[in-house]
Short mmCIF file of C-alpha atoms in Angstrom, two decimals:
data_model
loop_
_atom_site.label_atom_id
_atom_site.label_comp_id
_atom_site.label_asym_id
_atom_site.label_seq_id
_atom_site.Cartn_x
_atom_site.Cartn_y
_atom_site.Cartn_z
CA MET V 30 16.44 -84.16 40.17
CA LEU V 31 17.42 -83.45 37.03
CA ASN V 32 13.82 -82.84 35.50
CA LEU V 33 13.25 -80.48 38.64
CA ARG V 34 15.74 -78.42 37.88
CA LEU V 35 15.18 -78.24 34.59
CA LYS V 36 11.27 -77.45 35.65
CA ILE V 37 12.78 -74.57 37.79
CA TYR V 38 14.93 -73.17 35.10
CA THR V 39 12.58 -73.07 32.64
CA MET V 40 9.62 -71.20 35.38
CA LYS V 41 12.88 -68.55 35.87
CA LYS V 42 13.58 -67.73 32.62
CA LYS V 43 9.54 -67.38 31.75
CA GLN V 44 9.23 -64.99 34.62
CA LEU V 45 12.29 -63.30 33.18
CA LEU V 46 10.71 -62.44 29.55
CA LEU V 47 7.28 -61.00 31.50
CA LEU V 48 9.61 -58.66 33.49
CA THR V 49 11.09 -57.94 30.57
CA GLY V 50 8.02 -57.40 28.37
CA LEU V 51 6.29 -55.44 31.22
CA SER V 52 9.62 -53.23 31.46
CA LEU V 53 9.20 -52.49 27.37
CA LEU V 54 5.50 -51.66 27.53
CA SER V 55 5.82 -49.20 30.34
CA ALA V 56 8.97 -48.04 28.35
CA ILE V 57 6.34 -47.49 25.60
CA THR V 58 3.80 -46.02 27.24
CA LYS V 59 6.00 -43.41 28.44
CA THR V 60 6.81 -42.12 25.32
CA ASN V 61 5.62 -39.00 23.62
CA ALA V 62 3.40 -40.46 20.46
CA GLN V 63 1.87 -43.48 19.96
CA ALA V 64 0.06 -44.86 17.04
CA THR V 65 -3.62 -47.14 17.70
CA VAL V 66 -5.63 -48.51 15.11
CA ALA V 67 -8.80 -50.21 16.74
CA SER V 68 -9.19 -52.50 13.44
CA ASN V 69 -7.96 -53.48 10.02
CA THR V 70 -11.02 -52.46 7.93
CA LEU V 71 -12.91 -49.24 7.98
CA SER V 72 -14.66 -48.43 11.03
CA THR V 73 -18.86 -48.55 10.22
CA ALA V 74 -19.11 -47.20 13.76
CA THR V 75 -20.74 -43.95 14.96
CA PRO V 76 -18.14 -42.00 15.77
CA ILE V 77 -15.09 -44.08 14.04
CA THR V 78 -12.92 -45.23 15.83
CA ASN V 79 -10.16 -45.79 13.99
CA TYR V 80 -7.42 -42.62 14.44
CA LEU V 81 -3.52 -41.66 14.65
CA GLY V 82 -2.16 -40.48 17.31
CA SER V 83 -2.35 -40.46 21.47
CA ALA V 84 -5.04 -41.87 23.69
CA ASN V 85 -3.52 -39.81 26.59
CA ASP V 86 -2.22 -36.26 27.28
CA VAL V 87 1.35 -36.46 25.31
CA ASP V 88 3.10 -34.04 22.39
CA ILE V 89 2.91 -36.32 19.24
CA LEU V 90 6.27 -36.38 17.79
CA PHE V 91 7.15 -36.90 14.11
CA LYS V 92 10.50 -38.06 12.66
CA ARG V 93 11.30 -38.49 9.46
CA ASN V 94 14.75 -40.83 9.02
CA ASN V 95 15.11 -40.74 12.83
CA VAL V 96 15.01 -36.63 12.55
CA PHE V 97 12.81 -34.74 14.30
CA ALA V 98 10.15 -33.39 12.35
CA GLY V 99 7.35 -32.16 13.60
CA ILE V 100 5.87 -31.84 17.04
CA LEU V 101 2.02 -31.88 17.70
CA SER V 102 1.66 -30.23 21.50
CA ASN V 103 -1.57 -29.49 23.31
CA ASN V 104 -0.93 -25.46 22.52
CA SER V 105 1.59 -25.28 19.21
CA VAL V 106 1.75 -27.60 15.63
CA ALA V 107 5.46 -27.92 13.93
CA LEU V 108 5.87 -30.06 10.74
CA GLY V 109 9.25 -29.91 8.76
CA VAL V 110 12.69 -30.91 9.70
CA ASN V 111 14.01 -27.86 12.08
CA SER V 112 10.39 -25.95 12.23
CA ILE V 113 9.76 -24.53 15.93
CA ALA V 114 6.96 -24.15 16.98
CA SER V 115 6.64 -21.77 20.22
CA PRO V 116 3.58 -21.60 22.68
CA ASN V 117 0.28 -21.21 20.87
CA SER V 118 2.00 -21.11 17.38
CA ILE V 119 2.18 -22.88 14.19
CA SER V 120 4.97 -23.77 12.01
CA ILE V 121 4.86 -25.66 8.88
CA GLY V 122 7.07 -25.73 5.75
CA GLY V 123 10.52 -26.80 7.40
CA ASN V 124 13.39 -24.34 9.06
CA ASN V 125 10.44 -22.38 10.21
CA SER V 126 11.21 -20.01 13.26
CA ALA V 127 14.32 -21.60 13.31
CA SER V 128 15.54 -19.12 16.44
CA ASN V 129 12.21 -18.43 17.59
CA SER V 130 12.60 -18.88 21.67
CA THR V 131 10.33 -16.74 23.06
CA GLY V 132 7.77 -15.57 20.64
CA VAL V 133 4.25 -16.92 20.67
CA TYR V 134 1.08 -16.40 18.60
CA ASN V 135 2.46 -16.83 15.43
CA ILE V 136 1.51 -19.06 12.38
CA PHE V 137 4.23 -19.17 10.19
CA VAL V 138 3.85 -21.95 6.30
CA GLY V 139 6.54 -22.44 4.14
CA PHE V 140 10.25 -23.29 4.03
CA ASN V 141 12.59 -20.90 6.08
CA ALA V 142 8.99 -18.86 7.02
CA GLY V 143 9.90 -16.49 9.95
CA LEU V 144 13.53 -18.43 10.03
CA HIS V 145 15.19 -15.69 12.54
CA ASN V 146 11.71 -14.37 14.26
CA GLY V 147 13.43 -15.06 17.41
CA ALA V 148 10.92 -13.11 20.09
CA GLY V 149 8.29 -11.75 17.38
CA SER V 150 4.83 -12.41 18.39
CA ASN V 151 1.54 -12.05 16.91
CA ASN V 152 3.34 -12.54 13.50
CA ILE V 153 1.36 -14.37 10.59
CA TYR V 154 4.32 -15.02 7.18
CA ILE V 155 3.26 -17.37 4.65
CA GLY V 156 5.41 -18.13 1.57
CA GLY V 157 8.88 -19.48 1.51
CA GLY V 158 11.53 -17.29 2.99
CA SER V 159 8.75 -14.96 3.80
CA GLY V 160 9.42 -12.60 6.99
CA ALA V 161 13.13 -14.69 7.16
CA ASN V 162 14.69 -11.77 8.45
CA ILE V 163 12.02 -10.12 10.75
CA VAL V 164 11.94 -9.52 14.45
CA GLY V 165 9.37 -7.25 15.20
CA HIS V 166 5.44 -8.00 16.16
CA ASN V 167 2.00 -8.02 14.66
CA ASN V 168 3.56 -8.70 10.85
CA THR V 169 1.51 -10.09 8.19
CA PHE V 170 3.27 -11.06 5.39
CA ILE V 171 1.64 -13.07 2.48
CA GLY V 172 3.78 -14.04 -0.72
CA GLY V 173 6.91 -15.83 -1.23
CA SER V 174 10.07 -14.01 0.19
CA SER V 175 7.93 -11.26 1.35
CA GLY V 176 9.63 -9.43 4.31
CA GLY V 177 12.72 -11.03 3.09
CA GLY V 178 16.13 -9.60 2.38
CA ASP V 179 19.28 -9.16 3.84
CA GLY V 180 18.77 -8.19 7.55
CA PRO V 181 16.40 -7.73 10.22
CA ASN V 182 15.06 -4.69 9.16
CA ILE V 183 11.38 -4.93 9.62
CA GLY V 184 9.70 -3.60 12.64
CA SER V 185 6.45 -4.31 13.59
CA ASN V 186 2.43 -4.22 13.01
CA ASN V 187 3.75 -4.30 8.70
CA VAL V 188 1.29 -5.61 6.02
CA PHE V 189 3.12 -7.14 2.61
CA ILE V 190 1.40 -9.15 0.02
CA GLY V 191 2.41 -9.84 -3.18
CA SER V 192 5.53 -12.58 -4.08
CA GLU V 193 9.03 -10.26 -2.39
CA ALA V 194 6.79 -7.50 -1.38
CA GLY V 195 8.70 -5.26 0.98
CA TYR V 196 11.80 -7.20 0.46
CA ASP V 197 15.36 -5.65 1.30
CA ILE V 198 13.13 -2.71 2.08
CA GLY V 199 14.11 -0.78 5.25
CA PHE V 200 17.81 -2.53 4.67
CA GLU V 201 19.52 1.34 4.04
CA GLN V 202 16.73 3.20 6.06
CA GLY V 203 17.17 0.59 9.40
CA PRO V 204 14.02 -1.14 10.75
CA LEU V 205 10.20 0.18 9.52
CA ASN V 206 6.78 0.16 11.39
CA ASP V 207 3.07 0.63 10.21
CA LYS V 208 4.01 0.18 6.69
CA LEU V 209 1.81 -1.41 3.70
CA VAL V 210 3.34 -3.38 0.56
CA ILE V 211 1.46 -4.35 -2.04
CA ASP V 212 3.96 -5.55 -4.97
CA ASN V 213 4.89 -8.51 -7.16
CA GLY V 214 9.01 -8.51 -6.79
CA LYS V 215 9.05 -6.12 -9.39
CA GLY V 216 9.15 -3.21 -7.09
CA ASN V 217 12.45 -3.51 -6.40
CA ASP V 218 14.11 -2.00 -9.45
CA ASN V 219 10.50 0.29 -9.72
CA GLY V 220 9.47 1.17 -6.44
CA GLN V 221 6.66 -0.74 -4.65
CA LEU V 222 3.27 -0.72 -6.81
CA ILE V 223 1.30 0.44 -3.18
CA LEU V 224 3.45 1.41 -0.40
CA GLY V 225 1.23 2.77 2.60
CA ASP V 226 2.29 4.11 6.30
CA PHE V 227 -0.56 3.18 8.73
CA ASN V 228 0.51 5.53 11.53
CA LEU V 229 1.00 8.58 9.35
CA ARG V 230 -2.55 8.08 7.34
CA GLN V 231 -0.51 7.78 4.40
CA LEU V 232 -0.88 5.92 0.80
CA ASN V 233 1.52 6.04 -1.87
CA LEU V 234 0.44 4.70 -5.69
CA ASN V 235 3.43 4.59 -7.53
CA GLY V 236 1.60 4.05 -10.74
CA LYS V 237 -1.78 5.37 -12.97
CA VAL V 238 -4.67 4.81 -11.43
CA CYS V 239 -8.27 4.54 -12.79
CA ILE V 240 -11.52 5.54 -11.04
CA GLY V 241 -14.69 4.34 -12.44
CA GLY V 242 -13.64 2.49 -15.36
CA LEU V 243 -12.67 3.60 -18.88
CA ASN V 244 -13.70 0.23 -20.44
CA TYR V 245 -10.02 -0.16 -21.79
CA THR V 246 -8.73 -3.37 -22.87
CA HIS V 247 -5.64 -3.70 -20.98
CA PHE V 248 -3.97 -1.94 -18.48
CA GLY V 249 -1.18 -0.47 -20.97
CA ASP V 250 -4.15 1.15 -23.17
CA PHE V 251 -4.25 4.58 -20.59
CA PRO V 252 -5.02 7.72 -22.93
CA THR V 253 -1.75 8.94 -24.21
CA THR V 254 -3.50 12.39 -25.35
CA ALA V 255 -6.94 14.30 -25.53
CA GLY V 256 -7.36 15.70 -28.75
CA GLY V 257 -4.52 17.64 -29.50
CA ALA V 258 -3.06 17.55 -25.82
CA ASP V 259 -0.74 15.33 -24.66
CA VAL V 260 -1.74 13.20 -21.15
CA SER V 261 0.87 10.63 -21.21
CA GLY V 262 2.67 12.00 -17.81
CA TYR V 263 -0.81 12.20 -16.32
CA GLY V 264 -1.52 9.59 -13.15
CA LEU V 265 -5.32 9.90 -12.71
CA PHE V 266 -7.94 8.88 -14.59
CA VAL V 267 -11.49 9.05 -13.58
CA LYS V 268 -14.84 8.27 -15.21
CA GLY V 269 -17.45 10.15 -14.00
CA GLY V 270 -17.18 13.70 -11.52
CA ILE V 271 -14.96 14.36 -8.56
CA LEU V 272 -16.59 16.31 -5.29
CA ALA V 273 -14.48 17.79 -3.19
CA GLU V 274 -14.73 20.53 -0.77
CA GLU V 275 -11.44 22.04 -1.95
CA VAL V 276 -8.78 21.49 -5.04
CA ARG V 277 -5.34 22.85 -4.86
CA VAL V 278 -3.52 23.31 -8.43
CA SER V 279 0.50 24.12 -8.49
CA LEU V 280 1.13 25.84 -11.12
CA LYS V 281 4.19 24.52 -13.75
CA SER V 282 4.25 28.64 -15.20
CA THR V 283 4.29 32.00 -13.82
CA TRP V 284 1.19 33.71 -12.64
CA ALA V 285 -0.62 36.31 -14.27
CA ASP V 286 1.00 39.21 -12.13
CA TYR V 287 3.10 40.10 -15.55
CA VAL V 288 0.30 41.88 -16.49
CA PHE V 289 1.31 44.80 -14.27
CA SER V 290 4.77 44.82 -15.18
CA LYS V 291 5.58 47.77 -16.73
CA ASP V 292 7.32 45.89 -19.48
CA TYR V 293 3.52 44.73 -20.45
CA LYS V 294 1.88 45.32 -23.87
CA LEU V 295 -1.57 46.08 -22.50
CA PRO V 296 -4.01 45.87 -25.54
CA THR V 297 -5.90 49.05 -26.38
CA LEU V 298 -9.78 48.32 -26.17
CA GLU V 299 -9.98 48.55 -30.12
CA GLU V 300 -7.54 45.93 -30.41
CA VAL V 301 -9.40 43.75 -28.45
CA GLU V 302 -12.70 44.89 -29.95
CA THR V 303 -10.68 43.33 -33.66
CA GLN V 304 -9.69 40.43 -32.01
CA ILE V 305 -13.23 39.31 -30.74
CA LYS V 306 -14.71 40.23 -34.61
CA GLU V 307 -11.73 38.30 -35.94
CA LYS V 308 -11.44 35.12 -33.78
CA GLY V 309 -14.38 34.66 -31.91
CA HIS V 310 -11.91 34.94 -28.79
CA LEU V 311 -9.80 36.87 -26.49
CA SER V 312 -6.35 36.26 -27.18
CA ASN V 313 -4.59 33.97 -25.47
CA VAL V 314 -7.35 32.37 -24.36
CA PRO V 315 -8.39 28.95 -26.27
CA SER V 316 -11.20 28.63 -28.77
CA ALA V 317 -14.65 26.93 -27.94
CA LYS V 318 -13.02 24.30 -30.88
CA GLU V 319 -9.98 23.78 -28.75
CA ILE V 320 -11.67 23.67 -25.59
CA LYS V 321 -14.19 20.69 -27.06
CA GLU V 322 -11.47 18.77 -28.36
CA ASN V 323 -8.33 19.02 -25.63
CA GLY V 324 -10.37 19.68 -22.50
CA ILE V 325 -9.30 22.54 -20.05
CA GLU V 326 -6.29 22.28 -18.43
CA LEU V 327 -7.31 24.06 -14.91
CA GLY V 328 -4.00 25.63 -13.81
CA GLU V 329 -3.55 27.20 -17.19
CA MET V 330 -6.80 28.50 -17.51
CA SER V 331 -6.67 29.73 -13.97
CA LYS V 332 -3.74 31.72 -15.19
CA ILE V 333 -5.67 33.25 -18.35
CA GLN V 334 -8.72 34.57 -16.40
CA GLN V 335 -6.45 35.86 -13.89
CA GLU V 336 -4.38 37.32 -17.05
CA LYS V 337 -7.66 39.19 -18.44
CA ILE V 338 -9.64 39.99 -14.75
CA GLU V 339 -6.21 42.07 -14.36
CA GLU V 340 -5.97 43.60 -18.19
CA LEU V 341 -9.78 44.57 -16.87
CA THR V 342 -8.32 46.16 -13.49
CA LEU V 343 -5.99 48.27 -15.68
CA TYR V 344 -8.43 49.07 -18.30
CA LEU V 345 -10.52 50.31 -15.54
CA ILE V 346 -7.86 52.23 -13.55
CA GLU V 347 -7.31 54.15 -16.91
CA GLN V 348 -11.10 54.58 -17.32
CA ASN V 349 -11.26 56.06 -13.97
CA LYS V 350 -8.70 58.54 -15.10
CA VAL V 351 -10.66 59.40 -17.70
CA ASN V 352 -13.78 59.88 -15.68
CA GLN V 353 -11.99 61.97 -12.90
CA ALA V 354 -10.85 64.53 -15.70
CA GLN V 355 -14.27 64.60 -17.03
CA ASN V 356 -15.92 65.33 -14.34
CA LYS V 357 -12.99 68.04 -13.44
CA GLU V 358 -14.09 69.27 -16.92
CA ILE V 359 -17.83 69.22 -15.98
CA VAL V 360 -17.06 71.34 -12.70
CA GLU V 361 -15.10 73.80 -14.45
CA LEU V 362 -17.26 74.48 -16.93
CA LYS V 363 -20.22 74.91 -14.75
CA ALA V 364 -18.87 77.41 -12.77
CA MET V 365 -17.85 79.31 -16.30
CA LEU V 366 -21.73 78.62 -17.36
CA LYS V 367 -22.97 80.45 -13.91
CA ALA V 368 -20.27 83.26 -14.19
CA ILE V 369 -21.61 84.05 -17.32
CA LEU V 370 -25.79 83.96 -15.98
CA GLU V 371 -24.72 86.48 -13.38
CA LYS V 372 -22.94 88.86 -15.65
CA LYS V 373 -26.72 89.03 -17.96
#
């Protein structure tokens, strides 16, 4: 009788262990992720059957020290502590898009990238801290802390490239949209190197520009003089021609209408003749040697040419007065001659 009771007890214990094992197996198959290794040696089968992941349509959850560290779902990827990937988005680096709740189609790569992007969509932020305080849409920021700063000041449709490019931009003005910024962080004090506006179709280059390759060893070798002329303040250097339908020059000096002032001393033609004989060029006009050495400053040269045109105009006016007086005398002389001939 005792043996029978022992057999029954042993059988019930095995049944209990079996039921417990089945329950644990069922619980495991319902978890988010499973790791499966087909064999403990490298497979030579085609295709390779070893894999890490799930064999069914469930999310793969990653943890570090039992703390959430990422998830791979059917429409998003998040890797890093506190990284959150909204639908159809990728978030890699840790603390990415930690506030994102409704934004979709975002790509955030780098610690704190898109940190406070709560509702923004279609953004690409690459670099630690890039777009950390941005709430807009359709932005592309590439570079550490690009589009970063102290507050949510950037709007939508912006492109920032470079470390700290666009950092704090718009903090004083309010949200900015449709901007292009290319810089390397030094622009915070000296202005962004390249700043553009897609909406206005405008581009601002904050520095000297060379077109055509002037064969300088370093960028610091931009010319400061052209012959004896100071060109250190010039911003555009071009090797080759410039074709344009119109060029407008803003003069730093006054226009040549001073020639028509009553106080202007118009040189006599005799003085002009002497100047030409002695100097080989008109007064106030650069010589051929000076032009060859220093080039032509278009605005100043246009003024000088206008000065000479207005002087010629005054000469013609005076010559016309002389001609009119002579014509009057000729008419009078003809009348006198006719009267004399008629008396004969």
